[in-house]
mmCIF file of C-alpha atoms in Angstrom:
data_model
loop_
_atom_site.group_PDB
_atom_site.id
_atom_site.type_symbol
_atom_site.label_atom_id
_atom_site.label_comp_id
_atom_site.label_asym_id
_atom_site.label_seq_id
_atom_site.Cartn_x
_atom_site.Cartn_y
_atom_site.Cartn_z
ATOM 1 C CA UNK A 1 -11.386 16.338 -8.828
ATOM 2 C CA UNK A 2 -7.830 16.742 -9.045
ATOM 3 C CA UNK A 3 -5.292 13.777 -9.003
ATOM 4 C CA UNK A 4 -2.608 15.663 -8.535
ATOM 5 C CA UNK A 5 -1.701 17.359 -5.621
ATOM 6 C CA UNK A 6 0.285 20.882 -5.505
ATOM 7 C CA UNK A 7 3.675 20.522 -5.668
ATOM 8 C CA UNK A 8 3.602 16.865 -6.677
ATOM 9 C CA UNK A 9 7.478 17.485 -7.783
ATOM 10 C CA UNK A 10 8.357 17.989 -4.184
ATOM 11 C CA UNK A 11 6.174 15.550 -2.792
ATOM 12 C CA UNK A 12 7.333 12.614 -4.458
ATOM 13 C CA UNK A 13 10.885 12.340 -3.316
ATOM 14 C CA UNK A 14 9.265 12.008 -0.284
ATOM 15 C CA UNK A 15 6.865 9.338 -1.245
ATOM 16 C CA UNK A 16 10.131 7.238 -2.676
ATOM 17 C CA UNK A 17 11.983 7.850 0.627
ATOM 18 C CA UNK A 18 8.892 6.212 3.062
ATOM 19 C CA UNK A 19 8.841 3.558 0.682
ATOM 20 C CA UNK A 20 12.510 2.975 0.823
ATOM 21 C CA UNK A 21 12.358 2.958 4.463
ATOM 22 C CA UNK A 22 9.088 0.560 4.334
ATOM 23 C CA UNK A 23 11.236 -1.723 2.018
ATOM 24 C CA UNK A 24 14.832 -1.740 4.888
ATOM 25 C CA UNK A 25 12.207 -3.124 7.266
ATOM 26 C CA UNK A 26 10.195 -5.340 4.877
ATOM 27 C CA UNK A 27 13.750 -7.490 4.732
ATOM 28 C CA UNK A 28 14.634 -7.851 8.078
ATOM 29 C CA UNK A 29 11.298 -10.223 8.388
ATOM 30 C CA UNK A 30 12.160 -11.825 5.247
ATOM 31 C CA UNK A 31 11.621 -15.834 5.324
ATOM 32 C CA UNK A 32 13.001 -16.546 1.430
ATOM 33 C CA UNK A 33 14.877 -14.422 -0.954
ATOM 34 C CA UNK A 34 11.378 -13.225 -2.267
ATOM 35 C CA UNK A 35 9.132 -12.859 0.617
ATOM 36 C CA UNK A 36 8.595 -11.045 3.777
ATOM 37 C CA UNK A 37 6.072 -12.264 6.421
ATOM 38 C CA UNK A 38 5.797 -8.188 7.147
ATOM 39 C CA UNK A 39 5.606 -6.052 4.123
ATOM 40 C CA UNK A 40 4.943 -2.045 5.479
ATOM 41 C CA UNK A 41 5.555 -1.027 1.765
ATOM 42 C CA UNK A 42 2.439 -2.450 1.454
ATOM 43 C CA UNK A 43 0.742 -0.093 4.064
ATOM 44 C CA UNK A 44 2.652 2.600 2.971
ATOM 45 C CA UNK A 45 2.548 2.560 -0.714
ATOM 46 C CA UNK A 46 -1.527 2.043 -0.061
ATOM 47 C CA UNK A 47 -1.671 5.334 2.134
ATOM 48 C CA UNK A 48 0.715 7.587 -0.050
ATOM 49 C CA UNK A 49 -1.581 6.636 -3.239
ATOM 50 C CA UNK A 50 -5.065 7.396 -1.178
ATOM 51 C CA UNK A 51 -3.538 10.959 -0.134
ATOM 52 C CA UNK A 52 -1.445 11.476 -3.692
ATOM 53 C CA UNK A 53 -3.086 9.362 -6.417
ATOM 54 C CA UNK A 54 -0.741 8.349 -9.122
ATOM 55 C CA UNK A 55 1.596 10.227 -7.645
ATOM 56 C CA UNK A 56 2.092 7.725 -5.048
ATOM 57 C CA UNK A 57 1.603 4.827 -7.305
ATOM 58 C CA UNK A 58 4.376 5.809 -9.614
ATOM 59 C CA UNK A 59 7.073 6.172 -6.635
ATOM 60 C CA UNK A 60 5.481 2.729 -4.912
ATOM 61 C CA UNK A 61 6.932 1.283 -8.823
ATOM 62 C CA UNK A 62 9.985 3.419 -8.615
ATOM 63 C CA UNK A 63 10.727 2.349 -5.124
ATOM 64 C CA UNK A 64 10.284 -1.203 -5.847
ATOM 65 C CA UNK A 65 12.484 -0.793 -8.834
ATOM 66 C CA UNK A 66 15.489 0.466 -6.894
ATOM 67 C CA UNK A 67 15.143 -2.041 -4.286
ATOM 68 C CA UNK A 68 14.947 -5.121 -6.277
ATOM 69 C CA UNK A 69 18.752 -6.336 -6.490
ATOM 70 C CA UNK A 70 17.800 -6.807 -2.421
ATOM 71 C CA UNK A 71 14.966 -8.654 -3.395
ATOM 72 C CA UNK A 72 17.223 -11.281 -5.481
ATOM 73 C CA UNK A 73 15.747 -9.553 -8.549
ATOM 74 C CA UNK A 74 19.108 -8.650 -11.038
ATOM 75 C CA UNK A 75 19.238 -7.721 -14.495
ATOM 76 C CA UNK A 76 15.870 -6.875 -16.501
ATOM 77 C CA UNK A 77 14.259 -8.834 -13.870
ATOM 78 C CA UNK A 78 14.693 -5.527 -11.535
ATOM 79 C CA UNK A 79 11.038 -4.374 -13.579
ATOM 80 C CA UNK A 80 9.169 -6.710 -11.975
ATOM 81 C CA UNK A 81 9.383 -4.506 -8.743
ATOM 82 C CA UNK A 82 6.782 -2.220 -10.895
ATOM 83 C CA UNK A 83 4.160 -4.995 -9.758
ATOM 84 C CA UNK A 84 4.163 -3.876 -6.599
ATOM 85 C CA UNK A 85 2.443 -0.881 -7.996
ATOM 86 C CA UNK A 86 -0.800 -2.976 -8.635
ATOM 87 C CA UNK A 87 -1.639 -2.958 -4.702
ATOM 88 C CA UNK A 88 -1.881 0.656 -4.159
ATOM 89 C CA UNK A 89 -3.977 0.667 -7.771
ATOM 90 C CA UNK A 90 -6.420 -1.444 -6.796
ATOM 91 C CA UNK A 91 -6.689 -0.127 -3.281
ATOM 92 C CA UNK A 92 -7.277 3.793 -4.890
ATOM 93 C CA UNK A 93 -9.566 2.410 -7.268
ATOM 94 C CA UNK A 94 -11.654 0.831 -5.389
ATOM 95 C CA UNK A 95 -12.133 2.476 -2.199
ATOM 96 C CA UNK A 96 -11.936 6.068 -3.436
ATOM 97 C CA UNK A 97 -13.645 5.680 -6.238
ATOM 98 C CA UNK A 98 -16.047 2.511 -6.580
ATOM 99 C CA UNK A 99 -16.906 2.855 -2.803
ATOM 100 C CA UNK A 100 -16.705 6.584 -2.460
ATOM 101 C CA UNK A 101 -14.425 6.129 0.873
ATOM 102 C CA UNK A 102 -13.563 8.887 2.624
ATOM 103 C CA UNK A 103 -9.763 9.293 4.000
ATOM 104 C CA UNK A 104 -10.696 9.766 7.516
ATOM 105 C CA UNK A 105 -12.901 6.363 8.870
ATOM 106 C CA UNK A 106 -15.706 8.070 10.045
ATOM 107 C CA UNK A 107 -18.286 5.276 9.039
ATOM 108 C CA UNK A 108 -17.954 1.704 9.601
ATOM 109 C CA UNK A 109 -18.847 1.150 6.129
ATOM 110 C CA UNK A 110 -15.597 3.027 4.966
ATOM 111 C CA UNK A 111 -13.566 0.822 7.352
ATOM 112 C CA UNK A 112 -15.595 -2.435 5.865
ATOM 113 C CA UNK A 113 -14.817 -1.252 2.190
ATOM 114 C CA UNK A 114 -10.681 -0.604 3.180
ATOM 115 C CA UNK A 115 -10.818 -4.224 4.152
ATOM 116 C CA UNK A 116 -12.353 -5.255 1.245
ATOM 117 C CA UNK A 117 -10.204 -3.389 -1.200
ATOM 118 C CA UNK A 118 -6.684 -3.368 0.887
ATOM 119 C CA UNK A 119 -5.707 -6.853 2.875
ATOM 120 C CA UNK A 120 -8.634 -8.561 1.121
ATOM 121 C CA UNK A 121 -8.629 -8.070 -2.581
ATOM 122 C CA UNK A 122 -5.212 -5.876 -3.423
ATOM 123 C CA UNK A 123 -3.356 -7.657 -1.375
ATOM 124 C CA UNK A 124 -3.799 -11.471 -2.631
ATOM 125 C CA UNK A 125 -3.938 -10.320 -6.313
ATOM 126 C CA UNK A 126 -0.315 -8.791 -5.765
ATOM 127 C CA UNK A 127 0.528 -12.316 -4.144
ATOM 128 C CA UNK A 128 -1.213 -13.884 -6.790
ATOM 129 C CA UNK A 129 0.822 -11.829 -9.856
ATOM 130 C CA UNK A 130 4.427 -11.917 -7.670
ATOM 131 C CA UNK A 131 4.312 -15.354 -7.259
ATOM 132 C CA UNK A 132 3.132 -16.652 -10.730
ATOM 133 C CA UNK A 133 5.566 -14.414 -12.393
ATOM 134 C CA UNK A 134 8.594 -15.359 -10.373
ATOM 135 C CA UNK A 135 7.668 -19.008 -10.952
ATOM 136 C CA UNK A 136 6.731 -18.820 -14.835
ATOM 137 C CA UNK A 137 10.418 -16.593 -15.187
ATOM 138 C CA UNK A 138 12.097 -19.209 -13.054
ATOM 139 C CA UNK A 139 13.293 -17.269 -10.144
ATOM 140 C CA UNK A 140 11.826 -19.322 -7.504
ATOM 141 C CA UNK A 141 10.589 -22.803 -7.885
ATOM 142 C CA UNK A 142 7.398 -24.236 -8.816
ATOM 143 C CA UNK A 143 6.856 -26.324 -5.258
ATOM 144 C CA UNK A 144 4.129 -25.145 -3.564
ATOM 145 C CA UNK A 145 2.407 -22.219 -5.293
ATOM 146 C CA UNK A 146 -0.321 -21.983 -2.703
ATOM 147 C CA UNK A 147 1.981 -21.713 0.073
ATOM 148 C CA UNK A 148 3.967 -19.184 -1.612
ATOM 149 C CA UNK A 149 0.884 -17.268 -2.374
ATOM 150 C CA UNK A 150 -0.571 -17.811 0.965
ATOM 151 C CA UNK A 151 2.694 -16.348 2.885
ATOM 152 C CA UNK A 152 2.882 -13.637 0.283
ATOM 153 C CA UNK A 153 -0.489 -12.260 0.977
ATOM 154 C CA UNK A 154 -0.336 -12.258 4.687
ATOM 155 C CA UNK A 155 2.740 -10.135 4.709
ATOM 156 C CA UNK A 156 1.035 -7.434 2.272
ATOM 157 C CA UNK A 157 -2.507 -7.931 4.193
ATOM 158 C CA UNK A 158 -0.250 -7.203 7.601
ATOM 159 C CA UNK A 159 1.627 -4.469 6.147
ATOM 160 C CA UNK A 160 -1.483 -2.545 5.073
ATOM 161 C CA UNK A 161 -3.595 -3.302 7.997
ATOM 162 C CA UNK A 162 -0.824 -1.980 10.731
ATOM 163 C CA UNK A 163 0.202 1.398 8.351
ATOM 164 C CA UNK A 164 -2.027 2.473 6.125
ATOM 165 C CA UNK A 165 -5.188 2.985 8.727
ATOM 166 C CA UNK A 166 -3.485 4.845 11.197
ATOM 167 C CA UNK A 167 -1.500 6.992 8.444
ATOM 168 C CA UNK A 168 -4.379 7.952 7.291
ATOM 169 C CA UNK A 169 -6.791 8.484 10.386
ATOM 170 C CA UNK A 170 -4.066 10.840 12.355
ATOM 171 C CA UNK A 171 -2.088 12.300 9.331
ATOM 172 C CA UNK A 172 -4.822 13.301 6.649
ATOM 173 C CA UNK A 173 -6.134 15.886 9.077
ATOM 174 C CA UNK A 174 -2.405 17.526 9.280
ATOM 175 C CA UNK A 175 -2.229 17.188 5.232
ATOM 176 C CA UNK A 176 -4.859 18.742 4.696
ATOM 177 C CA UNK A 177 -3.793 21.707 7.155
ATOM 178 C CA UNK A 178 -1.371 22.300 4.946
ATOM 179 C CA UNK A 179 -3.210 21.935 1.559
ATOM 180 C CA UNK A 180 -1.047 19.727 0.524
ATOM 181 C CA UNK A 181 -3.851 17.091 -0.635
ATOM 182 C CA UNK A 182 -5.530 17.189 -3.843
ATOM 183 C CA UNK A 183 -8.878 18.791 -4.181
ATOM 184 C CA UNK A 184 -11.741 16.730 -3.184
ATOM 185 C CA UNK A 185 -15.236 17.364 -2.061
ATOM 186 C CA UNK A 186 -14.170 15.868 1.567
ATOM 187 C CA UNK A 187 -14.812 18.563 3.839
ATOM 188 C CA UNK A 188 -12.179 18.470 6.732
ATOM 189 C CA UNK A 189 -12.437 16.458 9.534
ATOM 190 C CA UNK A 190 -11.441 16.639 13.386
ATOM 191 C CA UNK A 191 -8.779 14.111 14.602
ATOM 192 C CA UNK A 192 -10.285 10.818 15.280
ATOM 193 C CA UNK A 193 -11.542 10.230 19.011
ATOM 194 C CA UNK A 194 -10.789 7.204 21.171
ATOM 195 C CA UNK A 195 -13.790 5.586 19.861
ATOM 196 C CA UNK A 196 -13.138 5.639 16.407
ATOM 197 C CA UNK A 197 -10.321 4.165 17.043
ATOM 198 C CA UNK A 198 -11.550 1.413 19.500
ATOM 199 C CA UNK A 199 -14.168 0.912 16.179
ATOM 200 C CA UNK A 200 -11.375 0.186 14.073
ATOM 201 C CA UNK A 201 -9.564 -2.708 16.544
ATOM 202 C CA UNK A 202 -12.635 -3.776 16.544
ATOM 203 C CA UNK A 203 -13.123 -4.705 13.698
ATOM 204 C CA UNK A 204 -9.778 -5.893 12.597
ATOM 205 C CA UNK A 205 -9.179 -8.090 15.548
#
């Protein structure tokens, strides 16, 4: 398999630019300096990376770099925003590769292992690293880590659960129209109907 895709030069401008975008929305719903109850970096990062491999996790850690004086984050402490890269990591490494998920949703056991690895398990250990990092550098105080934590992971789970799924069950059919995917041993796959769909809200609802 390759991990990276044709023209990855070209493509990853454009990765950086969605996630800059992700990151001007991420702070209008932010509740502290640090934190955003809605995080579509999250979702966004996660879906670039699935499509683009390390291609997209490299521009979710350059992204996150860039924006990190909005963040509060100033001086060296600007390369903490590379953290952010451990979401998407765990997300490819674990769906596409320890559960064999497809990028289309077909099965309900694909949709069951994106839980798992997204809003489930990538998304609290990137809570979990942000917040004991900020705390043990002293950018934000050590009153209630849990909280902290607990708000931190619902705006990444919430980010990835409203972007990434759709991104990836109505735009990896048009990607792959244009070769602009990776090779894999997916074969294509029609647009998703209504039911697929109606599985997934299912599901997450």
């Amino acid at each position: 398999m390759r991990f990276l895709p044709r023209n990855w030069w070209s493509i990853f401008p454009l990765c950086v630019l969605a996630l800059l975008l992700a990151h001007s929305i991420a702070l209008i719903y932010r509740i502290d300096p640090n934190t955003s109850l809605w995080f579509p970096p999250s979702g966004v990062a996660i879906a670039i990376t699935l499509w683009f491999g390390p291609v997209g996790i490299v521009a979710t850690a350059f992204a996150s770099i860039l924006v990190a004086p909005y963040w509060q984050l100033h001086g060296w402490t600007i390369w903490l925003g590379a953290i952010d890269a451990l979401e998407p990591l765990i997300v490819w490494g674990c769906y596409r590769h320890l559960f064999r998920g497809s990028l289309h949703f077909l099965r309900l056991r694909e949709t069951i292992a994106f839980i798992l690895s997204g809003p489930i398990c990538a998304s609290a250990i990137s809570a979990g690293m942000w917040t004991l990092a900020l705390q043990l550098l002293g950018v934000t105080s050590t009153d209630s880590l849990l909280t902290r934590i607990l708000y931190w992971w619902v705006g990444n789970a919430i980010g990835t659960i409203a972007i990434a799924p759709l991104a990836l069950i109505y735009l990896t059919p048009q990607l792959q129209h244009y070769q602009l995917l990776p090779e894999t041993d997916l074969p294509p796959s029609p647009t998703p109907t209504r039911p697929q769909i109606g599985q997934w809200l299912a599901i997450l609802a």
